[in-house]
Amino acid sequence: MAKDLSKILVIDLEATCWPKEPPAGEQSEIIEIGLCVVDTKSCQRTEKRGLLVKPTKSQISPFCTELTTITSEMVAQAPSFPKALQILKKEYGAKSCLWASWGDYDRRQFERQCQSDKVGYPFGPTHLNVKNLFALSHKLKREVGVAKAFEILGWEMEGTHHRGIDDAWNIGRVLGYLLKSLQVQALGS
């Protein structure tokens, strides 16, 4: 399968969580797949979407709702994890394009849940860690969170922090900025 380099899928996940360890018999599961499509030619965000996902091995805790604003009622009629993966593959061509996230948490969570649910990984082998790229491009001594990156850039975050749809959109903005910077540097060489 040929790689589609015309776009990058920026993904940000929200998952069931607790203040400490999960309750007995429960495990962290994806409850929202936020995505933003970044056009690599224009370096612009072209689409944003939030896919809510119904958990099957855990409950949404009050702590999780406070952090993400996602409630059990919101995901009650949401698609299952395998159905959400089908949307990523069919509607966004996830297997054939580069995907990106802020750090490695999202990649590892997809890998864990795909293995746990015995479903195929929805992406190709290439993942871009925007958190690494941002730290390197700004010559930082360590990686920073999305909110700190926005502070460094002098930008205001859009939407609700810790909602996948909004975080993916914000990460997409940073990625577009970094891509544009690379293009400008390449032209100047």
PDB file of C-alpha atoms in Angstrom:
ATOM      1  CA  MET A   1       0.000   0.000   0.000  1.00  0.00           C
ATOM      2  CA  ALA A   2       1.415   3.371  -1.029  1.00  0.00           C
ATOM      3  CA  LYS A   3       1.899   5.925   1.713  1.00  0.00           C
ATOM      4  CA  ASP A   4      -0.282   9.032   1.455  1.00  0.00           C
ATOM      5  CA  LEU A   5       1.933  11.984   2.414  1.00  0.00           C
ATOM      6  CA  SER A   6      -0.671  14.617   1.530  1.00  0.00           C
ATOM      7  CA  LYS A   7      -2.067  14.639   5.058  1.00  0.00           C
ATOM      8  CA  ILE A   8      -1.224  13.797   8.632  1.00  0.00           C
ATOM      9  CA  LEU A   9      -3.857  12.494  11.037  1.00  0.00           C
ATOM     10  CA  VAL A  10      -3.342  14.113  14.426  1.00  0.00           C
ATOM     11  CA  ILE A  11      -4.884  11.941  17.132  1.00  0.00           C
ATOM     12  CA  ASP A  12      -5.547  12.686  20.787  1.00  0.00           C
ATOM     13  CA  LEU A  13      -7.137  10.081  23.013  1.00  0.00           C
ATOM     14  CA  GLU A  14      -9.134  10.310  26.180  1.00  0.00           C
ATOM     15  CA  ALA A  15      -9.430   7.130  28.221  1.00  0.00           C
ATOM     16  CA  THR A  16     -11.114   5.957  31.384  1.00  0.00           C
ATOM     17  CA  CYS A  17      -9.028   7.020  34.357  1.00  0.00           C
ATOM     18  CA  TRP A  18      -9.013   7.181  38.135  1.00  0.00           C
ATOM     19  CA  PRO A  19      -7.120   9.235  40.716  1.00  0.00           C
ATOM     20  CA  LYS A  20      -4.947   6.181  41.481  1.00  0.00           C
ATOM     21  CA  GLU A  21      -5.106   2.580  40.235  1.00  0.00           C
ATOM     22  CA  PRO A  22      -8.157   1.267  38.328  1.00  0.00           C
ATOM     23  CA  PRO A  23     -10.777  -0.553  40.411  1.00  0.00           C
ATOM     24  CA  ALA A  24     -10.455  -4.348  40.497  1.00  0.00           C
ATOM     25  CA  GLY A  25     -11.452  -5.894  37.179  1.00  0.00           C
ATOM     26  CA  GLU A  26     -11.269  -2.606  35.238  1.00  0.00           C
ATOM     27  CA  GLN A  27      -8.634  -1.277  32.842  1.00  0.00           C
ATOM     28  CA  SER A  28      -8.046   2.006  31.075  1.00  0.00           C
ATOM     29  CA  GLU A  29      -9.981   2.141  27.792  1.00  0.00           C
ATOM     30  CA  ILE A  30     -10.309   4.705  25.035  1.00  0.00           C
ATOM     31  CA  ILE A  31     -13.510   6.740  25.343  1.00  0.00           C
ATOM     32  CA  GLU A  32     -12.747   9.449  22.785  1.00  0.00           C
ATOM     33  CA  ILE A  33     -10.613   9.549  19.657  1.00  0.00           C
ATOM     34  CA  GLY A  34     -10.057  13.181  18.769  1.00  0.00           C
ATOM     35  CA  LEU A  35      -8.674  13.766  15.313  1.00  0.00           C
ATOM     36  CA  CYS A  36      -7.495  16.651  13.207  1.00  0.00           C
ATOM     37  CA  VAL A  37      -6.436  16.356   9.577  1.00  0.00           C
ATOM     38  CA  VAL A  38      -3.429  18.515   8.655  1.00  0.00           C
ATOM     39  CA  ASP A  39      -2.804  19.139   4.957  1.00  0.00           C
ATOM     40  CA  THR A  40       0.963  18.803   4.444  1.00  0.00           C
ATOM     41  CA  LYS A  41       1.108  21.150   1.449  1.00  0.00           C
ATOM     42  CA  SER A  42      -0.699  24.110   3.037  1.00  0.00           C
ATOM     43  CA  CYS A  43       0.253  23.175   6.643  1.00  0.00           C
ATOM     44  CA  GLN A  44      -3.368  23.977   7.557  1.00  0.00           C
ATOM     45  CA  ARG A  45      -5.860  22.040   9.646  1.00  0.00           C
ATOM     46  CA  THR A  46      -8.670  20.909   7.361  1.00  0.00           C
ATOM     47  CA  GLU A  47     -10.963  18.862   9.584  1.00  0.00           C
ATOM     48  CA  LYS A  48     -11.632  18.033  13.202  1.00  0.00           C
ATOM     49  CA  ARG A  49     -13.724  15.252  14.658  1.00  0.00           C
ATOM     50  CA  GLY A  50     -14.341  13.549  17.957  1.00  0.00           C
ATOM     51  CA  LEU A  51     -15.309   9.883  17.983  1.00  0.00           C
ATOM     52  CA  LEU A  52     -16.784   8.841  21.300  1.00  0.00           C
ATOM     53  CA  VAL A  53     -16.191   5.172  22.113  1.00  0.00           C
ATOM     54  CA  LYS A  54     -18.242   2.977  24.435  1.00  0.00           C
ATOM     55  CA  PRO A  55     -16.022   1.294  27.045  1.00  0.00           C
ATOM     56  CA  THR A  56     -16.642  -2.403  27.742  1.00  0.00           C
ATOM     57  CA  LYS A  57     -14.076  -3.188  30.464  1.00  0.00           C
ATOM     58  CA  SER A  58     -14.397  -0.112  32.674  1.00  0.00           C
ATOM     59  CA  GLN A  59     -16.719   2.603  33.907  1.00  0.00           C
ATOM     60  CA  ILE A  60     -16.229   6.342  33.571  1.00  0.00           C
ATOM     61  CA  SER A  61     -15.282   7.524  37.052  1.00  0.00           C
ATOM     62  CA  PRO A  62     -16.255  10.903  38.528  1.00  0.00           C
ATOM     63  CA  PHE A  63     -12.536  11.779  38.355  1.00  0.00           C
ATOM     64  CA  CYS A  64     -12.529  10.998  34.611  1.00  0.00           C
ATOM     65  CA  THR A  65     -15.648  13.107  34.005  1.00  0.00           C
ATOM     66  CA  GLU A  66     -14.139  16.005  35.941  1.00  0.00           C
ATOM     67  CA  LEU A  67     -10.951  15.804  33.854  1.00  0.00           C
ATOM     68  CA  THR A  68     -12.480  15.207  30.398  1.00  0.00           C
ATOM     69  CA  THR A  69     -16.138  16.329  30.743  1.00  0.00           C
ATOM     70  CA  ILE A  70     -17.111  12.945  29.227  1.00  0.00           C
ATOM     71  CA  THR A  71     -19.937  11.163  31.044  1.00  0.00           C
ATOM     72  CA  SER A  72     -21.286   7.607  30.926  1.00  0.00           C
ATOM     73  CA  GLU A  73     -24.442   8.974  29.299  1.00  0.00           C
ATOM     74  CA  MET A  74     -22.402  10.522  26.485  1.00  0.00           C
ATOM     75  CA  VAL A  75     -20.832   7.179  25.520  1.00  0.00           C
ATOM     76  CA  ALA A  76     -23.853   4.945  26.163  1.00  0.00           C
ATOM     77  CA  GLN A  77     -24.821   4.897  22.468  1.00  0.00           C
ATOM     78  CA  ALA A  78     -21.298   5.412  21.085  1.00  0.00           C
ATOM     79  CA  PRO A  79     -19.724   2.860  18.744  1.00  0.00           C
ATOM     80  CA  SER A  80     -17.524   0.084  20.079  1.00  0.00           C
ATOM     81  CA  PHE A  81     -13.741   0.370  19.835  1.00  0.00           C
ATOM     82  CA  PRO A  82     -13.570  -1.947  16.770  1.00  0.00           C
ATOM     83  CA  LYS A  83     -16.239   0.140  14.983  1.00  0.00           C
ATOM     84  CA  ALA A  84     -14.348   3.357  15.767  1.00  0.00           C
ATOM     85  CA  LEU A  85     -11.200   1.789  14.263  1.00  0.00           C
ATOM     86  CA  GLN A  86     -13.159   0.978  11.098  1.00  0.00           C
ATOM     87  CA  ILE A  87     -14.106   4.667  10.816  1.00  0.00           C
ATOM     88  CA  LEU A  88     -10.424   5.647  11.087  1.00  0.00           C
ATOM     89  CA  LYS A  89      -9.452   3.170   8.376  1.00  0.00           C
ATOM     90  CA  LYS A  90     -12.353   3.690   5.960  1.00  0.00           C
ATOM     91  CA  GLU A  91     -13.020   7.428   6.290  1.00  0.00           C
ATOM     92  CA  TYR A  92      -9.486   8.682   6.986  1.00  0.00           C
ATOM     93  CA  GLY A  93      -7.219   6.104   5.339  1.00  0.00           C
ATOM     94  CA  ALA A  94      -5.404   5.598   8.645  1.00  0.00           C
ATOM     95  CA  LYS A  95      -3.433   2.587   7.378  1.00  0.00           C
ATOM     96  CA  SER A  96      -1.826   4.525   4.529  1.00  0.00           C
ATOM     97  CA  CYS A  97      -1.041   7.933   6.025  1.00  0.00           C
ATOM     98  CA  LEU A  98       1.263   9.255   8.695  1.00  0.00           C
ATOM     99  CA  TRP A  99      -0.367   9.787  12.068  1.00  0.00           C
ATOM    100  CA  ALA A 100       0.819  11.980  14.887  1.00  0.00           C
ATOM    101  CA  SER A 101       0.152  12.589  18.560  1.00  0.00           C
ATOM    102  CA  TRP A 102       1.589  14.600  21.428  1.00  0.00           C
ATOM    103  CA  GLY A 103       3.981  12.092  22.971  1.00  0.00           C
ATOM    104  CA  ASP A 104       3.801   8.303  22.913  1.00  0.00           C
ATOM    105  CA  TYR A 105       0.844   7.749  25.247  1.00  0.00           C
ATOM    106  CA  ASP A 106      -1.705   7.640  22.409  1.00  0.00           C
ATOM    107  CA  ARG A 107       0.351   5.183  20.324  1.00  0.00           C
ATOM    108  CA  ARG A 108       0.913   2.892  23.306  1.00  0.00           C
ATOM    109  CA  GLN A 109      -2.768   3.068  24.364  1.00  0.00           C
ATOM    110  CA  PHE A 110      -3.877   2.062  20.854  1.00  0.00           C
ATOM    111  CA  GLU A 111      -1.387  -0.827  20.888  1.00  0.00           C
ATOM    112  CA  ARG A 112      -2.532  -2.020  24.348  1.00  0.00           C
ATOM    113  CA  GLN A 113      -6.225  -1.800  23.569  1.00  0.00           C
ATOM    114  CA  CYS A 114      -5.911  -3.415  20.141  1.00  0.00           C
ATOM    115  CA  GLN A 115      -4.084  -6.317  21.775  1.00  0.00           C
ATOM    116  CA  SER A 116      -6.572  -6.533  24.667  1.00  0.00           C
ATOM    117  CA  ASP A 117      -9.604  -6.425  22.327  1.00  0.00           C
ATOM    118  CA  LYS A 118      -7.917  -8.693  19.755  1.00  0.00           C
ATOM    119  CA  VAL A 119      -8.411  -6.241  16.889  1.00  0.00           C
ATOM    120  CA  GLY A 120      -5.944  -5.048  14.265  1.00  0.00           C
ATOM    121  CA  TYR A 121      -3.936  -1.883  14.775  1.00  0.00           C
ATOM    122  CA  PRO A 122      -5.629   0.800  12.634  1.00  0.00           C
ATOM    123  CA  PHE A 123      -2.508   2.657  11.509  1.00  0.00           C
ATOM    124  CA  GLY A 124       0.524   1.968   9.383  1.00  0.00           C
ATOM    125  CA  PRO A 125       3.956   1.614  11.002  1.00  0.00           C
ATOM    126  CA  THR A 126       4.853   5.331  10.997  1.00  0.00           C
ATOM    127  CA  HIS A 127       4.007   7.573  13.954  1.00  0.00           C
ATOM    128  CA  LEU A 128       5.161  11.172  14.448  1.00  0.00           C
ATOM    129  CA  ASN A 129       5.719  12.339  18.015  1.00  0.00           C
ATOM    130  CA  VAL A 130       4.896  16.075  17.879  1.00  0.00           C
ATOM    131  CA  LYS A 131       6.041  16.530  21.488  1.00  0.00           C
ATOM    132  CA  ASN A 132       9.580  15.410  20.492  1.00  0.00           C
ATOM    133  CA  LEU A 133       9.558  17.547  17.366  1.00  0.00           C
ATOM    134  CA  PHE A 134       8.441  20.648  19.269  1.00  0.00           C
ATOM    135  CA  ALA A 135      11.128  20.232  21.939  1.00  0.00           C
ATOM    136  CA  LEU A 136      13.856  19.702  19.325  1.00  0.00           C
ATOM    137  CA  SER A 137      12.748  22.593  17.130  1.00  0.00           C
ATOM    138  CA  HIS A 138      12.702  24.977  20.105  1.00  0.00           C
ATOM    139  CA  LYS A 139      15.966  23.658  21.586  1.00  0.00           C
ATOM    140  CA  LEU A 140      14.244  22.838  24.884  1.00  0.00           C
ATOM    141  CA  LYS A 141      16.060  20.842  27.549  1.00  0.00           C
ATOM    142  CA  ARG A 142      13.006  18.621  28.006  1.00  0.00           C
ATOM    143  CA  GLU A 143       9.654  17.950  26.408  1.00  0.00           C
ATOM    144  CA  VAL A 144       6.642  20.013  27.506  1.00  0.00           C
ATOM    145  CA  GLY A 145       2.883  19.562  27.502  1.00  0.00           C
ATOM    146  CA  VAL A 146       0.553  21.055  24.908  1.00  0.00           C
ATOM    147  CA  ALA A 147      -0.500  23.923  27.203  1.00  0.00           C
ATOM    148  CA  LYS A 148       3.155  24.872  27.823  1.00  0.00           C
ATOM    149  CA  ALA A 149       3.882  24.714  24.077  1.00  0.00           C
ATOM    150  CA  PHE A 150       1.029  27.159  23.477  1.00  0.00           C
ATOM    151  CA  GLU A 151       2.439  29.414  26.197  1.00  0.00           C
ATOM    152  CA  ILE A 152       5.881  29.318  24.539  1.00  0.00           C
ATOM    153  CA  LEU A 153       4.297  30.220  21.193  1.00  0.00           C
ATOM    154  CA  GLY A 154       2.185  32.990  22.754  1.00  0.00           C
ATOM    155  CA  TRP A 155      -1.043  31.324  21.615  1.00  0.00           C
ATOM    156  CA  GLU A 156      -4.379  30.688  23.331  1.00  0.00           C
ATOM    157  CA  MET A 157      -5.657  27.104  23.329  1.00  0.00           C
ATOM    158  CA  GLU A 158      -9.035  26.534  21.712  1.00  0.00           C
ATOM    159  CA  GLY A 159     -11.843  24.498  23.269  1.00  0.00           C
ATOM    160  CA  THR A 160     -11.666  22.317  26.353  1.00  0.00           C
ATOM    161  CA  HIS A 161      -8.288  20.925  27.428  1.00  0.00           C
ATOM    162  CA  HIS A 162      -8.482  17.139  27.941  1.00  0.00           C
ATOM    163  CA  ARG A 163     -11.180  16.697  25.315  1.00  0.00           C
ATOM    164  CA  GLY A 164      -9.734  14.691  22.446  1.00  0.00           C
ATOM    165  CA  ILE A 165     -11.463  16.701  19.716  1.00  0.00           C
ATOM    166  CA  ASP A 166     -10.095  20.014  21.021  1.00  0.00           C
ATOM    167  CA  ASP A 167      -6.644  18.740  21.982  1.00  0.00           C
ATOM    168  CA  ALA A 168      -6.184  17.147  18.532  1.00  0.00           C
ATOM    169  CA  TRP A 169      -7.182  20.472  16.942  1.00  0.00           C
ATOM    170  CA  ASN A 170      -4.663  22.350  19.102  1.00  0.00           C
ATOM    171  CA  ILE A 171      -1.901  19.810  18.425  1.00  0.00           C
ATOM    172  CA  GLY A 172      -2.729  20.112  14.717  1.00  0.00           C
ATOM    173  CA  ARG A 173      -2.083  23.845  14.937  1.00  0.00           C
ATOM    174  CA  VAL A 174       1.356  23.250  16.480  1.00  0.00           C
ATOM    175  CA  LEU A 175       2.147  20.600  13.874  1.00  0.00           C
ATOM    176  CA  GLY A 176       1.113  22.928  11.027  1.00  0.00           C
ATOM    177  CA  TYR A 177       3.369  25.630  12.475  1.00  0.00           C
ATOM    178  CA  LEU A 178       6.308  23.198  12.717  1.00  0.00           C
ATOM    179  CA  LEU A 179       5.753  21.945   9.152  1.00  0.00           C
ATOM    180  CA  LYS A 180       5.613  25.517   7.859  1.00  0.00           C
ATOM    181  CA  SER A 181       8.878  26.290   9.705  1.00  0.00           C
ATOM    182  CA  LEU A 182      10.528  23.290   8.038  1.00  0.00           C
ATOM    183  CA  GLN A 183       9.284  24.392   4.620  1.00  0.00           C
ATOM    184  CA  VAL A 184      10.613  27.921   5.162  1.00  0.00           C
ATOM    185  CA  GLN A 185      13.999  26.526   6.260  1.00  0.00           C
ATOM    186  CA  ALA A 186      14.122  24.240   3.211  1.00  0.00           C
ATOM    187  CA  LEU A 187      13.404  27.166   0.885  1.00  0.00           C
ATOM    188  CA  GLY A 188      16.099  29.249   2.573  1.00  0.00           C
ATOM    189  CA  SER A 189      18.765  26.574   2.108  1.00  0.00           C
TER     190      SER A 189
END
